[in-house]
Amino acid sequence: MKLMPPAVRKAALTVHILSSVGWLGAIAAFLVLAIAGLTSTDPQLVRAAYTGMNLIGWMIIFPLSLASLISGIVQSLGTVWGLFRHHWVLIKLIITALATALLLVHLQPVTAMAEMAVAAELGPSDMNGMRIQLVADAGAAILALLVTSVLSVYKPRGLTRHGQKSLNKQQAQTRPAKGANA
């Protein structure tokens, strides 16, 4: 396994941390707007909330999710952690990839809500189910990103089958052959 030089590894880690933290912060802002859109009776505030959610979603959250996913893969492939060696890395990859895919699905109703809010005043009960769903989805996204952050900090032990095979192979290569004594 070829590891990244320390300067490149630190740069990749910095990109990964900044994109992941930025993604979390942008979703927090999105959640605040979703709550405002759900609870406000002021049509101008509702219009602004859904228009802002659409902009934040496509211009900040989606690019940061891609940056986090790609930089995480680069980071894992260039370090001793590997992409498929440790359960915690694999779980982070799965959560991040699923969150990014679900984000694309989730942004479609956000765009629809923004278009509806611009086209006509939304009353307090108009599209209530979708409004609640946007709040719930943002809350779930924050929870998923918090889980990946905790996994990054605590790095629970445990190798995958692939990781265990790689470790066994590595250990076999470093052991002296039997009968090779002088």
mmCIF file with all atom_site columns, C-alpha atoms in Angstrom:
data_model
loop_
_atom_site.group_PDB
_atom_site.id
_atom_site.type_symbol
_atom_site.label_atom_id
_atom_site.label_alt_id
_atom_site.label_comp_id
_atom_site.label_asym_id
_atom_site.label_entity_id
_atom_site.label_seq_id
_atom_site.pdbx_PDB_ins_code
_atom_site.Cartn_x
_atom_site.Cartn_y
_atom_site.Cartn_z
_atom_site.occupancy
_atom_site.B_iso_or_equiv
_atom_site.pdbx_formal_charge
_atom_site.auth_seq_id
_atom_site.auth_comp_id
_atom_site.auth_asym_id
_atom_site.auth_atom_id
_atom_site.pdbx_PDB_model_num
ATOM 1   C CA . MET A 1 1   ? 0.000   0.000   0.000  1.00 0.00 ? 1   MET A CA 1
ATOM 2   C CA . LYS A 1 2   ? 1.400   3.346   -1.039 1.00 0.00 ? 2   LYS A CA 1
ATOM 3   C CA . LEU A 1 3   ? 0.743   6.044   1.534  1.00 0.00 ? 3   LEU A CA 1
ATOM 4   C CA . MET A 1 4   ? 0.428   9.754   0.841  1.00 0.00 ? 4   MET A CA 1
ATOM 5   C CA . PRO A 1 5   ? 3.346   11.963  1.843  1.00 0.00 ? 5   PRO A CA 1
ATOM 6   C CA . PRO A 1 6   ? 2.605   13.795  5.125  1.00 0.00 ? 6   PRO A CA 1
ATOM 7   C CA . ALA A 1 7   ? 2.001   17.187  3.488  1.00 0.00 ? 7   ALA A CA 1
ATOM 8   C CA . VAL A 1 8   ? -0.479  15.715  0.991  1.00 0.00 ? 8   VAL A CA 1
ATOM 9   C CA . ARG A 1 9   ? -2.162  13.659  3.727  1.00 0.00 ? 9   ARG A CA 1
ATOM 10  C CA . LYS A 1 10  ? -2.621  16.767  5.884  1.00 0.00 ? 10  LYS A CA 1
ATOM 11  C CA . ALA A 1 11  ? -4.004  18.752  2.945  1.00 0.00 ? 11  ALA A CA 1
ATOM 12  C CA . ALA A 1 12  ? -6.440  15.941  2.096  1.00 0.00 ? 12  ALA A CA 1
ATOM 13  C CA . LEU A 1 13  ? -7.475  15.660  5.742  1.00 0.00 ? 13  LEU A CA 1
ATOM 14  C CA . THR A 1 14  ? -8.024  19.420  5.926  1.00 0.00 ? 14  THR A CA 1
ATOM 15  C CA . VAL A 1 15  ? -10.248 19.350  2.836  1.00 0.00 ? 15  VAL A CA 1
ATOM 16  C CA . HIS A 1 16  ? -12.187 16.415  4.275  1.00 0.00 ? 16  HIS A CA 1
ATOM 17  C CA . ILE A 1 17  ? -12.713 18.045  7.674  1.00 0.00 ? 17  ILE A CA 1
ATOM 18  C CA . LEU A 1 18  ? -13.704 21.421  6.210  1.00 0.00 ? 18  LEU A CA 1
ATOM 19  C CA . SER A 1 19  ? -16.138 19.933  3.706  1.00 0.00 ? 19  SER A CA 1
ATOM 20  C CA . SER A 1 20  ? -17.689 17.640  6.336  1.00 0.00 ? 20  SER A CA 1
ATOM 21  C CA . VAL A 1 21  ? -18.052 20.372  8.951  1.00 0.00 ? 21  VAL A CA 1
ATOM 22  C CA . GLY A 1 22  ? -19.310 22.790  6.303  1.00 0.00 ? 22  GLY A CA 1
ATOM 23  C CA . TRP A 1 23  ? -21.875 20.223  5.192  1.00 0.00 ? 23  TRP A CA 1
ATOM 24  C CA . LEU A 1 24  ? -23.090 19.819  8.767  1.00 0.00 ? 24  LEU A CA 1
ATOM 25  C CA . GLY A 1 25  ? -23.308 23.591  9.275  1.00 0.00 ? 25  GLY A CA 1
ATOM 26  C CA . ALA A 1 26  ? -25.167 24.120  6.012  1.00 0.00 ? 26  ALA A CA 1
ATOM 27  C CA . ILE A 1 27  ? -27.697 21.460  6.974  1.00 0.00 ? 27  ILE A CA 1
ATOM 28  C CA . ALA A 1 28  ? -28.164 23.203  10.327 1.00 0.00 ? 28  ALA A CA 1
ATOM 29  C CA . ALA A 1 29  ? -28.978 26.438  8.466  1.00 0.00 ? 29  ALA A CA 1
ATOM 30  C CA . PHE A 1 30  ? -31.290 24.472  6.164  1.00 0.00 ? 30  PHE A CA 1
ATOM 31  C CA . LEU A 1 31  ? -33.065 22.997  9.202  1.00 0.00 ? 31  LEU A CA 1
ATOM 32  C CA . VAL A 1 32  ? -33.632 26.454  10.680 1.00 0.00 ? 32  VAL A CA 1
ATOM 33  C CA . LEU A 1 33  ? -35.188 27.601  7.403  1.00 0.00 ? 33  LEU A CA 1
ATOM 34  C CA . ALA A 1 34  ? -37.298 24.429  7.168  1.00 0.00 ? 34  ALA A CA 1
ATOM 35  C CA . ILE A 1 35  ? -38.646 25.049  10.672 1.00 0.00 ? 35  ILE A CA 1
ATOM 36  C CA . ALA A 1 36  ? -39.360 28.692  9.795  1.00 0.00 ? 36  ALA A CA 1
ATOM 37  C CA . GLY A 1 37  ? -41.153 27.592  6.619  1.00 0.00 ? 37  GLY A CA 1
ATOM 38  C CA . LEU A 1 38  ? -43.226 25.109  8.593  1.00 0.00 ? 38  LEU A CA 1
ATOM 39  C CA . THR A 1 39  ? -44.176 27.320  11.524 1.00 0.00 ? 39  THR A CA 1
ATOM 40  C CA . SER A 1 40  ? -44.392 30.854  10.117 1.00 0.00 ? 40  SER A CA 1
ATOM 41  C CA . THR A 1 41  ? -47.655 32.481  9.122  1.00 0.00 ? 41  THR A CA 1
ATOM 42  C CA . ASP A 1 42  ? -45.838 35.319  7.338  1.00 0.00 ? 42  ASP A CA 1
ATOM 43  C CA . PRO A 1 43  ? -46.038 34.604  3.579  1.00 0.00 ? 43  PRO A CA 1
ATOM 44  C CA . GLN A 1 44  ? -42.894 36.629  2.844  1.00 0.00 ? 44  GLN A CA 1
ATOM 45  C CA . LEU A 1 45  ? -40.893 34.679  5.423  1.00 0.00 ? 45  LEU A CA 1
ATOM 46  C CA . VAL A 1 46  ? -42.203 31.382  4.070  1.00 0.00 ? 46  VAL A CA 1
ATOM 47  C CA . ARG A 1 47  ? -41.285 32.419  0.521  1.00 0.00 ? 47  ARG A CA 1
ATOM 48  C CA . ALA A 1 48  ? -37.812 33.489  1.628  1.00 0.00 ? 48  ALA A CA 1
ATOM 49  C CA . ALA A 1 49  ? -37.290 30.317  3.672  1.00 0.00 ? 49  ALA A CA 1
ATOM 50  C CA . TYR A 1 50  ? -38.035 27.914  0.823  1.00 0.00 ? 50  TYR A CA 1
ATOM 51  C CA . THR A 1 51  ? -36.137 29.983  -1.721 1.00 0.00 ? 51  THR A CA 1
ATOM 52  C CA . GLY A 1 52  ? -33.152 30.073  0.650  1.00 0.00 ? 52  GLY A CA 1
ATOM 53  C CA . MET A 1 53  ? -33.392 26.326  1.289  1.00 0.00 ? 53  MET A CA 1
ATOM 54  C CA . ASN A 1 54  ? -33.258 25.676  -2.445 1.00 0.00 ? 54  ASN A CA 1
ATOM 55  C CA . LEU A 1 55  ? -30.157 27.858  -2.847 1.00 0.00 ? 55  LEU A CA 1
ATOM 56  C CA . ILE A 1 56  ? -28.399 26.401  0.191  1.00 0.00 ? 56  ILE A CA 1
ATOM 57  C CA . GLY A 1 57  ? -29.264 22.876  -0.915 1.00 0.00 ? 57  GLY A CA 1
ATOM 58  C CA . TRP A 1 58  ? -27.944 23.103  -4.467 1.00 0.00 ? 58  TRP A CA 1
ATOM 59  C CA . MET A 1 59  ? -25.149 25.660  -4.041 1.00 0.00 ? 59  MET A CA 1
ATOM 60  C CA . ILE A 1 60  ? -23.689 24.672  -0.656 1.00 0.00 ? 60  ILE A CA 1
ATOM 61  C CA . ILE A 1 61  ? -24.958 21.369  0.744  1.00 0.00 ? 61  ILE A CA 1
ATOM 62  C CA . PHE A 1 62  ? -24.709 19.282  -2.434 1.00 0.00 ? 62  PHE A CA 1
ATOM 63  C CA . PRO A 1 63  ? -21.177 20.433  -3.400 1.00 0.00 ? 63  PRO A CA 1
ATOM 64  C CA . LEU A 1 64  ? -19.984 19.942  0.186  1.00 0.00 ? 64  LEU A CA 1
ATOM 65  C CA . SER A 1 65  ? -21.483 16.440  0.297  1.00 0.00 ? 65  SER A CA 1
ATOM 66  C CA . LEU A 1 66  ? -19.583 15.515  -2.863 1.00 0.00 ? 66  LEU A CA 1
ATOM 67  C CA . ALA A 1 67  ? -16.389 17.086  -1.530 1.00 0.00 ? 67  ALA A CA 1
ATOM 68  C CA . SER A 1 68  ? -16.764 15.190  1.736  1.00 0.00 ? 68  SER A CA 1
ATOM 69  C CA . LEU A 1 69  ? -17.404 11.891  -0.045 1.00 0.00 ? 69  LEU A CA 1
ATOM 70  C CA . ILE A 1 70  ? -14.531 12.261  -2.518 1.00 0.00 ? 70  ILE A CA 1
ATOM 71  C CA . SER A 1 71  ? -12.037 13.617  0.008  1.00 0.00 ? 71  SER A CA 1
ATOM 72  C CA . GLY A 1 72  ? -12.956 10.834  2.437  1.00 0.00 ? 72  GLY A CA 1
ATOM 73  C CA . ILE A 1 73  ? -12.259 8.209   -0.208 1.00 0.00 ? 73  ILE A CA 1
ATOM 74  C CA . VAL A 1 74  ? -8.957  9.862   -1.135 1.00 0.00 ? 74  VAL A CA 1
ATOM 75  C CA . GLN A 1 75  ? -8.026  10.147  2.531  1.00 0.00 ? 75  GLN A CA 1
ATOM 76  C CA . SER A 1 76  ? -8.769  6.499   3.254  1.00 0.00 ? 76  SER A CA 1
ATOM 77  C CA . LEU A 1 77  ? -6.981  5.180   0.175  1.00 0.00 ? 77  LEU A CA 1
ATOM 78  C CA . GLY A 1 78  ? -3.830  7.143   0.978  1.00 0.00 ? 78  GLY A CA 1
ATOM 79  C CA . THR A 1 79  ? -3.547  6.251   4.661  1.00 0.00 ? 79  THR A CA 1
ATOM 80  C CA . VAL A 1 80  ? -3.091  3.133   6.774  1.00 0.00 ? 80  VAL A CA 1
ATOM 81  C CA . TRP A 1 81  ? -6.822  3.114   7.513  1.00 0.00 ? 81  TRP A CA 1
ATOM 82  C CA . GLY A 1 82  ? -7.733  1.966   4.009  1.00 0.00 ? 82  GLY A CA 1
ATOM 83  C CA . LEU A 1 83  ? -11.191 2.070   2.497  1.00 0.00 ? 83  LEU A CA 1
ATOM 84  C CA . PHE A 1 84  ? -12.255 -1.489  3.322  1.00 0.00 ? 84  PHE A CA 1
ATOM 85  C CA . ARG A 1 85  ? -9.956  -2.424  6.226  1.00 0.00 ? 85  ARG A CA 1
ATOM 86  C CA . HIS A 1 86  ? -11.811 -1.033  9.223  1.00 0.00 ? 86  HIS A CA 1
ATOM 87  C CA . HIS A 1 87  ? -15.514 -1.206  10.022 1.00 0.00 ? 87  HIS A CA 1
ATOM 88  C CA . TRP A 1 88  ? -15.666 2.439   11.084 1.00 0.00 ? 88  TRP A CA 1
ATOM 89  C CA . VAL A 1 89  ? -14.258 3.663   7.754  1.00 0.00 ? 89  VAL A CA 1
ATOM 90  C CA . LEU A 1 90  ? -16.635 1.452   5.795  1.00 0.00 ? 90  LEU A CA 1
ATOM 91  C CA . ILE A 1 91  ? -19.611 2.623   7.879  1.00 0.00 ? 91  ILE A CA 1
ATOM 92  C CA . LYS A 1 92  ? -18.612 6.256   7.296  1.00 0.00 ? 92  LYS A CA 1
ATOM 93  C CA . LEU A 1 93  ? -18.366 5.585   3.561  1.00 0.00 ? 93  LEU A CA 1
ATOM 94  C CA . ILE A 1 94  ? -21.796 3.960   3.468  1.00 0.00 ? 94  ILE A CA 1
ATOM 95  C CA . ILE A 1 95  ? -23.434 6.734   5.513  1.00 0.00 ? 95  ILE A CA 1
ATOM 96  C CA . THR A 1 96  ? -21.805 9.480   3.427  1.00 0.00 ? 96  THR A CA 1
ATOM 97  C CA . ALA A 1 97  ? -22.626 7.829   0.095  1.00 0.00 ? 97  ALA A CA 1
ATOM 98  C CA . LEU A 1 98  ? -26.237 7.178   1.139  1.00 0.00 ? 98  LEU A CA 1
ATOM 99  C CA . ALA A 1 99  ? -26.619 10.702  2.515  1.00 0.00 ? 99  ALA A CA 1
ATOM 100 C CA . THR A 1 100 ? -25.302 12.153  -0.744 1.00 0.00 ? 100 THR A CA 1
ATOM 101 C CA . ALA A 1 101 ? -27.632 9.982   -2.851 1.00 0.00 ? 101 ALA A CA 1
ATOM 102 C CA . LEU A 1 102 ? -30.622 10.767  -0.628 1.00 0.00 ? 102 LEU A CA 1
ATOM 103 C CA . LEU A 1 103 ? -29.737 14.444  -0.804 1.00 0.00 ? 103 LEU A CA 1
ATOM 104 C CA . LEU A 1 104 ? -30.228 14.388  -4.567 1.00 0.00 ? 104 LEU A CA 1
ATOM 105 C CA . VAL A 1 105 ? -33.656 12.832  -4.074 1.00 0.00 ? 105 VAL A CA 1
ATOM 106 C CA . HIS A 1 106 ? -34.451 15.247  -1.226 1.00 0.00 ? 106 HIS A CA 1
ATOM 107 C CA . LEU A 1 107 ? -33.528 18.358  -3.207 1.00 0.00 ? 107 LEU A CA 1
ATOM 108 C CA . GLN A 1 108 ? -36.264 17.704  -5.789 1.00 0.00 ? 108 GLN A CA 1
ATOM 109 C CA . PRO A 1 109 ? -39.131 18.527  -3.379 1.00 0.00 ? 109 PRO A CA 1
ATOM 110 C CA . VAL A 1 110 ? -37.098 21.442  -2.023 1.00 0.00 ? 110 VAL A CA 1
ATOM 111 C CA . THR A 1 111 ? -36.968 22.913  -5.525 1.00 0.00 ? 111 THR A CA 1
ATOM 112 C CA . ALA A 1 112 ? -40.697 22.242  -5.961 1.00 0.00 ? 112 ALA A CA 1
ATOM 113 C CA . MET A 1 113 ? -41.486 23.994  -2.673 1.00 0.00 ? 113 MET A CA 1
ATOM 114 C CA . ALA A 1 114 ? -39.336 26.981  -3.645 1.00 0.00 ? 114 ALA A CA 1
ATOM 115 C CA . GLU A 1 115 ? -41.111 27.237  -7.003 1.00 0.00 ? 115 GLU A CA 1
ATOM 116 C CA . MET A 1 116 ? -44.536 27.023  -5.296 1.00 0.00 ? 116 MET A CA 1
ATOM 117 C CA . ALA A 1 117 ? -43.563 29.625  -2.722 1.00 0.00 ? 117 ALA A CA 1
ATOM 118 C CA . VAL A 1 118 ? -42.426 32.041  -5.431 1.00 0.00 ? 118 VAL A CA 1
ATOM 119 C CA . ALA A 1 119 ? -45.489 31.418  -7.642 1.00 0.00 ? 119 ALA A CA 1
ATOM 120 C CA . ALA A 1 120 ? -48.132 31.860  -4.934 1.00 0.00 ? 120 ALA A CA 1
ATOM 121 C CA . GLU A 1 121 ? -48.557 32.536  -1.253 1.00 0.00 ? 121 GLU A CA 1
ATOM 122 C CA . LEU A 1 122 ? -48.423 29.346  0.769  1.00 0.00 ? 122 LEU A CA 1
ATOM 123 C CA . GLY A 1 123 ? -50.959 29.299  3.549  1.00 0.00 ? 123 GLY A CA 1
ATOM 124 C CA . PRO A 1 124 ? -50.092 27.799  6.947  1.00 0.00 ? 124 PRO A CA 1
ATOM 125 C CA . SER A 1 125 ? -51.603 24.421  6.028  1.00 0.00 ? 125 SER A CA 1
ATOM 126 C CA . ASP A 1 126 ? -50.599 24.292  2.327  1.00 0.00 ? 126 ASP A CA 1
ATOM 127 C CA . MET A 1 127 ? -48.209 21.441  1.548  1.00 0.00 ? 127 MET A CA 1
ATOM 128 C CA . ASN A 1 128 ? -47.975 20.695  5.281  1.00 0.00 ? 128 ASN A CA 1
ATOM 129 C CA . GLY A 1 129 ? -46.857 17.092  4.735  1.00 0.00 ? 129 GLY A CA 1
ATOM 130 C CA . MET A 1 130 ? -43.969 18.160  2.538  1.00 0.00 ? 130 MET A CA 1
ATOM 131 C CA . ARG A 1 131 ? -43.018 20.906  4.986  1.00 0.00 ? 131 ARG A CA 1
ATOM 132 C CA . ILE A 1 132 ? -42.856 18.413  7.851  1.00 0.00 ? 132 ILE A CA 1
ATOM 133 C CA . GLN A 1 133 ? -40.870 16.015  5.665  1.00 0.00 ? 133 GLN A CA 1
ATOM 134 C CA . LEU A 1 134 ? -38.267 18.701  4.923  1.00 0.00 ? 134 LEU A CA 1
ATOM 135 C CA . VAL A 1 135 ? -37.766 19.303  8.649  1.00 0.00 ? 135 VAL A CA 1
ATOM 136 C CA . ALA A 1 136 ? -37.536 15.574  9.369  1.00 0.00 ? 136 ALA A CA 1
ATOM 137 C CA . ASP A 1 137 ? -35.086 14.959  6.510  1.00 0.00 ? 137 ASP A CA 1
ATOM 138 C CA . ALA A 1 138 ? -32.805 17.765  7.653  1.00 0.00 ? 138 ALA A CA 1
ATOM 139 C CA . GLY A 1 139 ? -32.887 16.432  11.215 1.00 0.00 ? 139 GLY A CA 1
ATOM 140 C CA . ALA A 1 140 ? -32.021 12.935  9.985  1.00 0.00 ? 140 ALA A CA 1
ATOM 141 C CA . ALA A 1 141 ? -29.158 14.313  7.896  1.00 0.00 ? 141 ALA A CA 1
ATOM 142 C CA . ILE A 1 142 ? -27.712 16.098  10.927 1.00 0.00 ? 142 ILE A CA 1
ATOM 143 C CA . LEU A 1 143 ? -27.937 12.883  12.932 1.00 0.00 ? 143 LEU A CA 1
ATOM 144 C CA . ALA A 1 144 ? -26.178 10.900  10.170 1.00 0.00 ? 144 ALA A CA 1
ATOM 145 C CA . LEU A 1 145 ? -23.353 13.445  9.951  1.00 0.00 ? 145 LEU A CA 1
ATOM 146 C CA . LEU A 1 146 ? -22.969 13.492  13.721 1.00 0.00 ? 146 LEU A CA 1
ATOM 147 C CA . VAL A 1 147 ? -22.565 9.696   13.636 1.00 0.00 ? 147 VAL A CA 1
ATOM 148 C CA . THR A 1 148 ? -19.821 9.972   11.029 1.00 0.00 ? 148 THR A CA 1
ATOM 149 C CA . SER A 1 149 ? -18.096 12.638  13.122 1.00 0.00 ? 149 SER A CA 1
ATOM 150 C CA . VAL A 1 150 ? -18.189 10.457  16.230 1.00 0.00 ? 150 VAL A CA 1
ATOM 151 C CA . LEU A 1 151 ? -16.800 7.511   14.237 1.00 0.00 ? 151 LEU A CA 1
ATOM 152 C CA . SER A 1 152 ? -13.960 9.736   13.007 1.00 0.00 ? 152 SER A CA 1
ATOM 153 C CA . VAL A 1 153 ? -13.001 10.753  16.521 1.00 0.00 ? 153 VAL A CA 1
ATOM 154 C CA . TYR A 1 154 ? -13.396 7.458   18.376 1.00 0.00 ? 154 TYR A CA 1
ATOM 155 C CA . LYS A 1 155 ? -12.382 5.064   15.563 1.00 0.00 ? 155 LYS A CA 1
ATOM 156 C CA . PRO A 1 156 ? -13.889 1.918   17.099 1.00 0.00 ? 156 PRO A CA 1
ATOM 157 C CA . ARG A 1 157 ? -11.700 -1.139  16.747 1.00 0.00 ? 157 ARG A CA 1
ATOM 158 C CA . GLY A 1 158 ? -12.553 -3.909  14.397 1.00 0.00 ? 158 GLY A CA 1
ATOM 159 C CA . LEU A 1 159 ? -11.240 -5.044  11.071 1.00 0.00 ? 159 LEU A CA 1
ATOM 160 C CA . THR A 1 160 ? -13.410 -6.124  8.190  1.00 0.00 ? 160 THR A CA 1
ATOM 161 C CA . ARG A 1 161 ? -12.762 -9.546  6.638  1.00 0.00 ? 161 ARG A CA 1
ATOM 162 C CA . HIS A 1 162 ? -10.702 -7.800  3.977  1.00 0.00 ? 162 HIS A CA 1
ATOM 163 C CA . GLY A 1 163 ? -8.757  -5.930  6.656  1.00 0.00 ? 163 GLY A CA 1
ATOM 164 C CA . GLN A 1 164 ? -8.092  -9.121  8.612  1.00 0.00 ? 164 GLN A CA 1
ATOM 165 C CA . LYS A 1 165 ? -6.897  -10.924 5.458  1.00 0.00 ? 165 LYS A CA 1
ATOM 166 C CA . SER A 1 166 ? -4.577  -8.021  4.642  1.00 0.00 ? 166 SER A CA 1
ATOM 167 C CA . LEU A 1 167 ? -3.217  -8.007  8.193  1.00 0.00 ? 167 LEU A CA 1
ATOM 168 C CA . ASN A 1 168 ? -2.638  -11.773 8.152  1.00 0.00 ? 168 ASN A CA 1
ATOM 169 C CA . LYS A 1 169 ? -0.868  -11.501 4.792  1.00 0.00 ? 169 LYS A CA 1
ATOM 170 C CA . GLN A 1 170 ? 1.283   -8.642  6.077  1.00 0.00 ? 170 GLN A CA 1
ATOM 171 C CA . GLN A 1 171 ? 2.214   -10.572 9.226  1.00 0.00 ? 171 GLN A CA 1
ATOM 172 C CA . ALA A 1 172 ? 3.055   -13.689 7.202  1.00 0.00 ? 172 ALA A CA 1
ATOM 173 C CA . GLN A 1 173 ? 5.427   -11.669 5.022  1.00 0.00 ? 173 GLN A CA 1
ATOM 174 C CA . THR A 1 174 ? 7.271   -10.232 8.028  1.00 0.00 ? 174 THR A CA 1
ATOM 175 C CA . ARG A 1 175 ? 7.704   -13.565 9.892  1.00 0.00 ? 175 ARG A CA 1
ATOM 176 C CA . PRO A 1 176 ? 10.977  -15.366 9.300  1.00 0.00 ? 176 PRO A CA 1
ATOM 177 C CA . ALA A 1 177 ? 10.582  -18.606 7.390  1.00 0.00 ? 177 ALA A CA 1
ATOM 178 C CA . LYS A 1 178 ? 10.726  -21.794 9.531  1.00 0.00 ? 178 LYS A CA 1
ATOM 179 C CA . GLY A 1 179 ? 14.141  -23.439 9.540  1.00 0.00 ? 179 GLY A CA 1
ATOM 180 C CA . ALA A 1 180 ? 15.835  -20.256 8.335  1.00 0.00 ? 180 ALA A CA 1
ATOM 181 C CA . ASN A 1 181 ? 17.956  -20.067 11.539 1.00 0.00 ? 181 ASN A CA 1
ATOM 182 C CA . ALA A 1 182 ? 21.698  -20.011 11.221 1.00 0.00 ? 182 ALA A CA 1
#
